[in-house]
Short mmCIF file of N, CA and C in Angstrom, two decimals:
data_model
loop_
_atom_site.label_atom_id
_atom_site.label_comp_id
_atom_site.label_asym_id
_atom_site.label_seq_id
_atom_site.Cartn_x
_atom_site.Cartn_y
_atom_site.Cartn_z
N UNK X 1 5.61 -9.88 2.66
CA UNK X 1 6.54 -9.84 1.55
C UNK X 1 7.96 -9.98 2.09
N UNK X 2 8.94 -10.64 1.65
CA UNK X 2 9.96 -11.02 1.91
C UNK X 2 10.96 -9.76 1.52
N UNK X 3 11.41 -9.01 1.65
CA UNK X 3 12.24 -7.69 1.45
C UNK X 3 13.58 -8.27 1.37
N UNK X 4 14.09 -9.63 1.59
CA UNK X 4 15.77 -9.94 1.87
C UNK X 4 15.69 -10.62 0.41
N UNK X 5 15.09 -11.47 0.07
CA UNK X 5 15.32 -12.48 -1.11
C UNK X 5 14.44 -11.68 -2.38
N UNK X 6 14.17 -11.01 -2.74
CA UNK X 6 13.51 -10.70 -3.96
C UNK X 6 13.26 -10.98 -5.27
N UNK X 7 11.96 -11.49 -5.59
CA UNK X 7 11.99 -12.30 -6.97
C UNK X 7 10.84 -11.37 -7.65
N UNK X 8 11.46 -10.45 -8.50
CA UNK X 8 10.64 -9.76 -9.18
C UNK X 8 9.84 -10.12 -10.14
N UNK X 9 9.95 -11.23 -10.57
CA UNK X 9 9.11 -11.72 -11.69
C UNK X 9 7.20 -12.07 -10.64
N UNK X 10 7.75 -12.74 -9.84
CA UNK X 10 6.73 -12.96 -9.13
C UNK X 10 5.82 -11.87 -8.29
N UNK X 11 6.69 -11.00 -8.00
CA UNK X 11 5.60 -9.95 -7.46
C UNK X 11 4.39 -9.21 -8.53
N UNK X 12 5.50 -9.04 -9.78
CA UNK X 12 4.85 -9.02 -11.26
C UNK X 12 3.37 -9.16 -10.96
N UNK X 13 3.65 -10.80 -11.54
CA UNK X 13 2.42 -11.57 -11.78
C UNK X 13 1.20 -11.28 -10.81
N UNK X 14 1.79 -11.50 -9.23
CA UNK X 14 0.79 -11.40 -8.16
C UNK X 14 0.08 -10.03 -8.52
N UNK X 15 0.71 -9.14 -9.16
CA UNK X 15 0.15 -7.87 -9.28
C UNK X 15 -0.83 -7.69 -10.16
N UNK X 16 -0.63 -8.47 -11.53
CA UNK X 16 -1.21 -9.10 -12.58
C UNK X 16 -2.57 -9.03 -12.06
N UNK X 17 -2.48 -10.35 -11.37
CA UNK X 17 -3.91 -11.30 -10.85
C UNK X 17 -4.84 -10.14 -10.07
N UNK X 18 -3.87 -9.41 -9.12
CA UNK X 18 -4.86 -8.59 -8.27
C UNK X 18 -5.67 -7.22 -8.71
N UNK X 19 -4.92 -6.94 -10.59
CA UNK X 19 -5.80 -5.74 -11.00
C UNK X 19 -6.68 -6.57 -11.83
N UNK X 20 -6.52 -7.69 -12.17
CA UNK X 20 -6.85 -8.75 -13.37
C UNK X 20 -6.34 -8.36 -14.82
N UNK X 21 -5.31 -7.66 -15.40
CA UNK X 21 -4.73 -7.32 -16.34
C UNK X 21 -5.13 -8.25 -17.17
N UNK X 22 -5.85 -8.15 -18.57
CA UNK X 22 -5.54 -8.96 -19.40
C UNK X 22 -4.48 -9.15 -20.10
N UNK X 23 -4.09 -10.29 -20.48
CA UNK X 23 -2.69 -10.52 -21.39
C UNK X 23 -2.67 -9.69 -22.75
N UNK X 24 -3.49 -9.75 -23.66
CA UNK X 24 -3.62 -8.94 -24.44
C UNK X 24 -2.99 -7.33 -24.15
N UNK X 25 -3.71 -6.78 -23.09
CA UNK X 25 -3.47 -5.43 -22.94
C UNK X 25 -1.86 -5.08 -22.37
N UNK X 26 -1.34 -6.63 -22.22
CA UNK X 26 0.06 -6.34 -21.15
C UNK X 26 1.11 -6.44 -22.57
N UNK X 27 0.60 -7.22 -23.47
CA UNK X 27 1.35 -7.52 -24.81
C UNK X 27 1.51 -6.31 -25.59
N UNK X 28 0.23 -5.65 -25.73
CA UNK X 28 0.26 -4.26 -26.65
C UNK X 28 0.87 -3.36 -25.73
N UNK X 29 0.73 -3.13 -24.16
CA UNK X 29 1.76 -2.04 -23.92
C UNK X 29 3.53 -2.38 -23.42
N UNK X 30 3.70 -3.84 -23.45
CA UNK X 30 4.95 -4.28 -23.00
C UNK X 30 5.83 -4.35 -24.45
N UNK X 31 5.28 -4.77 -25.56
CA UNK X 31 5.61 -4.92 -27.03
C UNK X 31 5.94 -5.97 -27.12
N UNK X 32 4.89 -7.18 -26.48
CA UNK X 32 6.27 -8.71 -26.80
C UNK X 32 5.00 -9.24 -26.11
N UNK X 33 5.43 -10.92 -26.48
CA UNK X 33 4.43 -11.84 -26.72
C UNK X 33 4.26 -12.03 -25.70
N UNK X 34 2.96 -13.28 -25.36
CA UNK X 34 2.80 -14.10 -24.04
C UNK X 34 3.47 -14.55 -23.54
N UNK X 35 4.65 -15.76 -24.33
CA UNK X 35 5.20 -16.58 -23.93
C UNK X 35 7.16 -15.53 -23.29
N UNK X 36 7.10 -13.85 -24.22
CA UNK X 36 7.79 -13.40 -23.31
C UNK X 36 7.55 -13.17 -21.85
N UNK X 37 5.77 -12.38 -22.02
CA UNK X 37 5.38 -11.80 -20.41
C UNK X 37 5.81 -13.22 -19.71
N UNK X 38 5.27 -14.10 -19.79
CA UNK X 38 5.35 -15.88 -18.97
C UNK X 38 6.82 -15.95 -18.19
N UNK X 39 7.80 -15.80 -19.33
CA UNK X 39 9.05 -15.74 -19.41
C UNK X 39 9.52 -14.77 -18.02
N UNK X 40 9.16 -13.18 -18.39
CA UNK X 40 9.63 -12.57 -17.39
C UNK X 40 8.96 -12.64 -16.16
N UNK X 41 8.04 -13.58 -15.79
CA UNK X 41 6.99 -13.85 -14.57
C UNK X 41 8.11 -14.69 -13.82
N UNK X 42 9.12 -15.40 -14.27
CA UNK X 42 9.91 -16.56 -13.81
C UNK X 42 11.11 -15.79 -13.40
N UNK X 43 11.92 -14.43 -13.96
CA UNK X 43 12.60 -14.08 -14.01
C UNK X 43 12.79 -13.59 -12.20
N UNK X 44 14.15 -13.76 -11.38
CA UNK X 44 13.82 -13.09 -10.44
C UNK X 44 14.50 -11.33 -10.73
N UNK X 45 15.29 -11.38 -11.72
CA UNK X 45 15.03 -9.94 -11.90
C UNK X 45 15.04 -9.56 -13.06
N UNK X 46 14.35 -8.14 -13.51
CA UNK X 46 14.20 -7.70 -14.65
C UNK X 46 15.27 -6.25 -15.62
N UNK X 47 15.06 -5.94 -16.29
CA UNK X 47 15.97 -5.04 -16.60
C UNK X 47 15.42 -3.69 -16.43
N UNK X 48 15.53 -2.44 -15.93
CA UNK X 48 15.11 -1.57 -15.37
C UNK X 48 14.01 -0.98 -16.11
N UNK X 49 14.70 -0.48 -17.82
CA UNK X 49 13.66 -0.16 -18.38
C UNK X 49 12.33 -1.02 -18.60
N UNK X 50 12.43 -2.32 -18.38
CA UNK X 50 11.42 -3.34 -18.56
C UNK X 50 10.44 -2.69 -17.25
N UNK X 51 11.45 -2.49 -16.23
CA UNK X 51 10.66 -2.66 -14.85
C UNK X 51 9.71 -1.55 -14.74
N UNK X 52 10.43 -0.53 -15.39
CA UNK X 52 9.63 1.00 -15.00
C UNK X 52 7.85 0.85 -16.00
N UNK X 53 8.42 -0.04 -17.06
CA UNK X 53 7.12 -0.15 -17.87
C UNK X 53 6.23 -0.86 -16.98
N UNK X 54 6.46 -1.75 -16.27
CA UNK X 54 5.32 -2.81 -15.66
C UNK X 54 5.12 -1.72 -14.61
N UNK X 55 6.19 -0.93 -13.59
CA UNK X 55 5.36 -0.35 -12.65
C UNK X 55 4.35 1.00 -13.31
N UNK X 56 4.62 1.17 -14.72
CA UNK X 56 3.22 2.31 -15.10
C UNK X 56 2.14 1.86 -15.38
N UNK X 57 2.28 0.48 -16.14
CA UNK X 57 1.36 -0.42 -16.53
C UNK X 57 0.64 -1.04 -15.63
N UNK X 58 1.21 -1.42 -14.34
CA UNK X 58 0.64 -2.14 -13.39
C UNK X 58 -0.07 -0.82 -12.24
N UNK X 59 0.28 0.49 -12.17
CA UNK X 59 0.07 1.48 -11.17
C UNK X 59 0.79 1.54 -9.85
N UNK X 60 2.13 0.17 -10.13
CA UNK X 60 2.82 0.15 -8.66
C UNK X 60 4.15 0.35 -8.83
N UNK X 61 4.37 1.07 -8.08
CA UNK X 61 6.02 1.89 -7.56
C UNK X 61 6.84 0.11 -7.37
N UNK X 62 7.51 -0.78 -8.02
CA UNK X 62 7.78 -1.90 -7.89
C UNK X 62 9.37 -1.42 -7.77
N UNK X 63 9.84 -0.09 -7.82
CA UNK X 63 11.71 -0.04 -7.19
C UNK X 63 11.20 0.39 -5.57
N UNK X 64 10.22 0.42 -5.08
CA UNK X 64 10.11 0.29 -3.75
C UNK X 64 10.45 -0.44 -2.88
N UNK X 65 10.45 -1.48 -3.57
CA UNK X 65 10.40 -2.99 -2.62
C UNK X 65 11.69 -3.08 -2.67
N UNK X 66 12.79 -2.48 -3.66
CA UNK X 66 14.42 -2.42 -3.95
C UNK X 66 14.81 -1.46 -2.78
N UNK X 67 13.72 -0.33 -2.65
CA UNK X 67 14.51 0.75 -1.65
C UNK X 67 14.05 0.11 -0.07
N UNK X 68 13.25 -0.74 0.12
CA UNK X 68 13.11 -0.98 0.81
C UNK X 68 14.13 -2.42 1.84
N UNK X 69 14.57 -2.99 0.88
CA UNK X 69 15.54 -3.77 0.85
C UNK X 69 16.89 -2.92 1.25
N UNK X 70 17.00 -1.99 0.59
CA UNK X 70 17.93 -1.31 0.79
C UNK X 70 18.30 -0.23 2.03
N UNK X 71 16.99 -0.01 2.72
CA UNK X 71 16.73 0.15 4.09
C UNK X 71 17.15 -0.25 4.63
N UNK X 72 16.60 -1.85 5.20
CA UNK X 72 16.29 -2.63 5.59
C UNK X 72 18.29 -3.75 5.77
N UNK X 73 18.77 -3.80 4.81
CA UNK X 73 19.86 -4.76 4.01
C UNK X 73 20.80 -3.82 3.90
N UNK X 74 21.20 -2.35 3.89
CA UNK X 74 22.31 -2.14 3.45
C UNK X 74 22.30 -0.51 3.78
N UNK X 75 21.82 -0.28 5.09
CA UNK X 75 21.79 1.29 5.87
C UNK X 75 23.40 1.88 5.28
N UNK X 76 22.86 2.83 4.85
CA UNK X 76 24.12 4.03 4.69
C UNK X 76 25.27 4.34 5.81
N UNK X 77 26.19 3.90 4.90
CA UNK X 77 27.62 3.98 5.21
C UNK X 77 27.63 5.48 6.03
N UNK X 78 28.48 5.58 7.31
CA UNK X 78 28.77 6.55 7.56
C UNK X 78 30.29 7.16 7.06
N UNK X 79 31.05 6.17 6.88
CA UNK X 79 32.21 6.84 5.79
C UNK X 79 32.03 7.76 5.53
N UNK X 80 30.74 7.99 4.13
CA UNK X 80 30.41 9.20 3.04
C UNK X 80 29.52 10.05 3.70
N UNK X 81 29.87 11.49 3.26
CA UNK X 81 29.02 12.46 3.49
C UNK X 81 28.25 12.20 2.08
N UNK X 82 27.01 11.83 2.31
CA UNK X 82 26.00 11.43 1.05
C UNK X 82 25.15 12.90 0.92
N UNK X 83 24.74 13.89 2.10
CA UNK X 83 24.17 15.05 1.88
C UNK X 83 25.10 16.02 1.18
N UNK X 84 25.97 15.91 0.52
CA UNK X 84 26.74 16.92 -0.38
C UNK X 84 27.16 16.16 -1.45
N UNK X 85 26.18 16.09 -2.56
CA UNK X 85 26.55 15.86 -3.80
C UNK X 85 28.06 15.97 -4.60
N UNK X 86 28.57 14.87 -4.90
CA UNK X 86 29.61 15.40 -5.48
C UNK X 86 29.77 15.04 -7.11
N UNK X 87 28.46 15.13 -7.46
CA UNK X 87 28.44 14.83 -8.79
C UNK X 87 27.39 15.00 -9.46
N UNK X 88 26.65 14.61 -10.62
CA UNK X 88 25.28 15.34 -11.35
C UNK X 88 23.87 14.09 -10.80
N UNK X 89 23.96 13.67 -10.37
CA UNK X 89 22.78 12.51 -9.78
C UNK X 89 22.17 13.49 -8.98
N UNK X 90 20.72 13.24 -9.44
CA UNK X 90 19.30 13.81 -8.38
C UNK X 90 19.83 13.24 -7.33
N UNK X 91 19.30 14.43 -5.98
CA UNK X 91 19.50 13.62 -4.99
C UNK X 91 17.80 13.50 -4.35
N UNK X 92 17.82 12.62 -3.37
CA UNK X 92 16.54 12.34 -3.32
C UNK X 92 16.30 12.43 -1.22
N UNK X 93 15.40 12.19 -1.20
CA UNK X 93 15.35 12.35 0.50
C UNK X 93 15.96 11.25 0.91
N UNK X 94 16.64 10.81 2.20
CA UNK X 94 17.50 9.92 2.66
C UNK X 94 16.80 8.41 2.82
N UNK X 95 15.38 8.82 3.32
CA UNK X 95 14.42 7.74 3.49
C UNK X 95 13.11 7.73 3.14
N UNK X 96 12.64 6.77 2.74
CA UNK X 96 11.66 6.42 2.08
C UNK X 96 10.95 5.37 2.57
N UNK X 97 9.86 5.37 3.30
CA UNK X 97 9.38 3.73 4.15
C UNK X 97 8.49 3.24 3.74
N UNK X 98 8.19 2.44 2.89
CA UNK X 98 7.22 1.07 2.79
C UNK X 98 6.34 1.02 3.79
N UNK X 99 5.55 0.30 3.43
CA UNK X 99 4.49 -0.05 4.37
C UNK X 99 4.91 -1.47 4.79
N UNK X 100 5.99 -1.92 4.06
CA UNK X 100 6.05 -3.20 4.29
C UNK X 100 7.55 -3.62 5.30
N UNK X 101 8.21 -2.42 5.03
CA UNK X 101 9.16 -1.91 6.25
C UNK X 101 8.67 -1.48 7.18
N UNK X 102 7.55 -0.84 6.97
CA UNK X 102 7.25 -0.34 8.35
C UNK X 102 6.84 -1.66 9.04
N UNK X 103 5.84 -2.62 8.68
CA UNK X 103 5.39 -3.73 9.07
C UNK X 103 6.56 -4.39 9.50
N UNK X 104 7.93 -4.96 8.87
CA UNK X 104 9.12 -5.21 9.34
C UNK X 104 9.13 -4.99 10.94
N UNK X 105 9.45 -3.62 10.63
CA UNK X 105 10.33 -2.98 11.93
C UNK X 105 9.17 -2.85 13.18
N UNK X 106 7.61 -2.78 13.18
CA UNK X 106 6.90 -2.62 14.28
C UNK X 106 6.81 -4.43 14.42
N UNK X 107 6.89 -5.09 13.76
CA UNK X 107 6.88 -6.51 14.36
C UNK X 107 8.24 -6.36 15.03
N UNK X 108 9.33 -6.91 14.58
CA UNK X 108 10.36 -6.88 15.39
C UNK X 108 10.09 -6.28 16.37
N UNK X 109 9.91 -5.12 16.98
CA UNK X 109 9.99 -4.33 18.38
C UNK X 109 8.37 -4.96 19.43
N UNK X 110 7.44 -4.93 18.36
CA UNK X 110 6.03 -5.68 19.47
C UNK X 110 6.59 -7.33 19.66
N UNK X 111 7.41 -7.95 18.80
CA UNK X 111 7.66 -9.17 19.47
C UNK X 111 8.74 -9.62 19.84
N UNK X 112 9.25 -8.56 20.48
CA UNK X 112 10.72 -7.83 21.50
C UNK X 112 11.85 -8.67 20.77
N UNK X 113 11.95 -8.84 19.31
CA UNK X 113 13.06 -8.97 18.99
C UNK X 113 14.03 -8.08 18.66
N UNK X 114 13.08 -7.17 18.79
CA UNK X 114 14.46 -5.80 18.70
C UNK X 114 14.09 -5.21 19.61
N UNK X 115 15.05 -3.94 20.23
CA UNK X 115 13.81 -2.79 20.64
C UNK X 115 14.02 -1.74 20.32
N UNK X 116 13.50 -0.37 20.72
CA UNK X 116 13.65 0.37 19.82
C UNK X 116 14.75 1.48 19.55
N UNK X 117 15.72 0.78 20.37
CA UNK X 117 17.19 1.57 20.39
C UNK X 117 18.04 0.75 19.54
N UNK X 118 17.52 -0.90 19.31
CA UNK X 118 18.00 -1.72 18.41
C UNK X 118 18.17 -1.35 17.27
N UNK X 119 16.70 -1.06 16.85
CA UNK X 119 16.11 -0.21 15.45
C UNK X 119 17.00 1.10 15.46
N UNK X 120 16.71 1.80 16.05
CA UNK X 120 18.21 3.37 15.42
C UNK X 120 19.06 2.98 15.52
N UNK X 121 19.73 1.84 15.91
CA UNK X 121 21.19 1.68 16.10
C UNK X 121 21.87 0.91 14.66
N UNK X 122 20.56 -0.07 14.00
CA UNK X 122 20.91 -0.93 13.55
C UNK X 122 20.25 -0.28 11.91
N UNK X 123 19.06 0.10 11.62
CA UNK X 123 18.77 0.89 10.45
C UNK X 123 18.86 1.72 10.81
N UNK X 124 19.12 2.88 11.18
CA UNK X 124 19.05 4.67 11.37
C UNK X 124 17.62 5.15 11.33
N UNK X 125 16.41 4.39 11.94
CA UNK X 125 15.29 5.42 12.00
C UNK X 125 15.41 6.03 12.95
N UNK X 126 14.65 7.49 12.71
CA UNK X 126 14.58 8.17 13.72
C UNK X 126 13.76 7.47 15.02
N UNK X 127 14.08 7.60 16.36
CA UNK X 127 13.16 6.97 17.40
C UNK X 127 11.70 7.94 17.74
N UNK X 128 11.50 9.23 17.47
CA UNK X 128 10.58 9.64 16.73
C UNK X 128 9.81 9.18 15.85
N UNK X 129 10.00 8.50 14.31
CA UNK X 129 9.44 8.08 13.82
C UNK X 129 9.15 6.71 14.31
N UNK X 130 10.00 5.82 15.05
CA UNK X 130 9.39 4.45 15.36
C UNK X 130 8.39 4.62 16.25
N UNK X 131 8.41 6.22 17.28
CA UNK X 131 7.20 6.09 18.08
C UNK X 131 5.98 6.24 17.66
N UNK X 132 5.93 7.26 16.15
CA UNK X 132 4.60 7.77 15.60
C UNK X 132 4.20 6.26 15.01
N UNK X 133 5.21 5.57 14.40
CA UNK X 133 4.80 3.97 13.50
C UNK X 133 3.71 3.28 14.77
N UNK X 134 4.59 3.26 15.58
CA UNK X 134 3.95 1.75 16.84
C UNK X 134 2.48 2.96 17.36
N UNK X 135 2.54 3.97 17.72
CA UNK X 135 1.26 4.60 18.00
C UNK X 135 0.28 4.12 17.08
N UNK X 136 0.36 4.18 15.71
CA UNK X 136 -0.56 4.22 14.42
C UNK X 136 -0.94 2.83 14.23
N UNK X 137 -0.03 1.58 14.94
CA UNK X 137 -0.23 0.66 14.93
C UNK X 137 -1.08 -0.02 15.38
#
């Protein structure tokens, strides 16, 4: 899965095919026709509340692949102290890893394009956790 370019309409669909969703059943719980679902299959992104419906409907966490991007594309500023809330937003744990980040980051290091001081230097994993990843690997 491509984590830099993201086209949400398409992961959609692929998701579609792999539970075999019928259209019917995606129409009565999405509230809108075929030729919308079709529509948002093309879309590369969707509108949130749309999104949260397909990931209940579909059984997949689909803002994952966003946090994972966001890993991956846009590691936390050290500027901000982000562990002291300064406002009413849940806060949530700092990291969250994909399976498909993890796959990322143990390729890079087994095919020495990074290594693994690259990786903490460059996303902030712990080198702890990159050792338990590549063990499990």
């Amino acid at each position: 899965m491509n984590l830099k370019s993201i086209h949400i309409g398409k992961l959609i669909h692929k998701r579609v095919g792999e539970v075999e969703m019928p259209v019917g059943r995606i129409e009565k719980f999405m509230k809108c026709s075929e030729d919308e679902i079709e529509s948002m299959y093309r879309e590369s992104s969707i509108d949130t509340f749309l999104l949260l419906r397909w990931s209940k409907l579909l059984e997949y966490d689909f803002f994952r692949v966003y946090s994972g991007h966001l890993i991956l594309y846009a590691p936390p500023s050290k500027r901000y102290d982000i562990s002291r809330p300064k406002d009413n937003l849940p806060a949530f744990r700092k990291n969250i890893y994909t399976e498909e980040v993890k796959s990322f980051i143990i390729e890079k290091i087994v095919s020495k394009k990074m290594t693994m001081n690259d990786v903490v230097l460059k996303y902030k994993i712990p080198k702890t956790t990159l050792s338990k990843w590549i063990k499990k690997a």
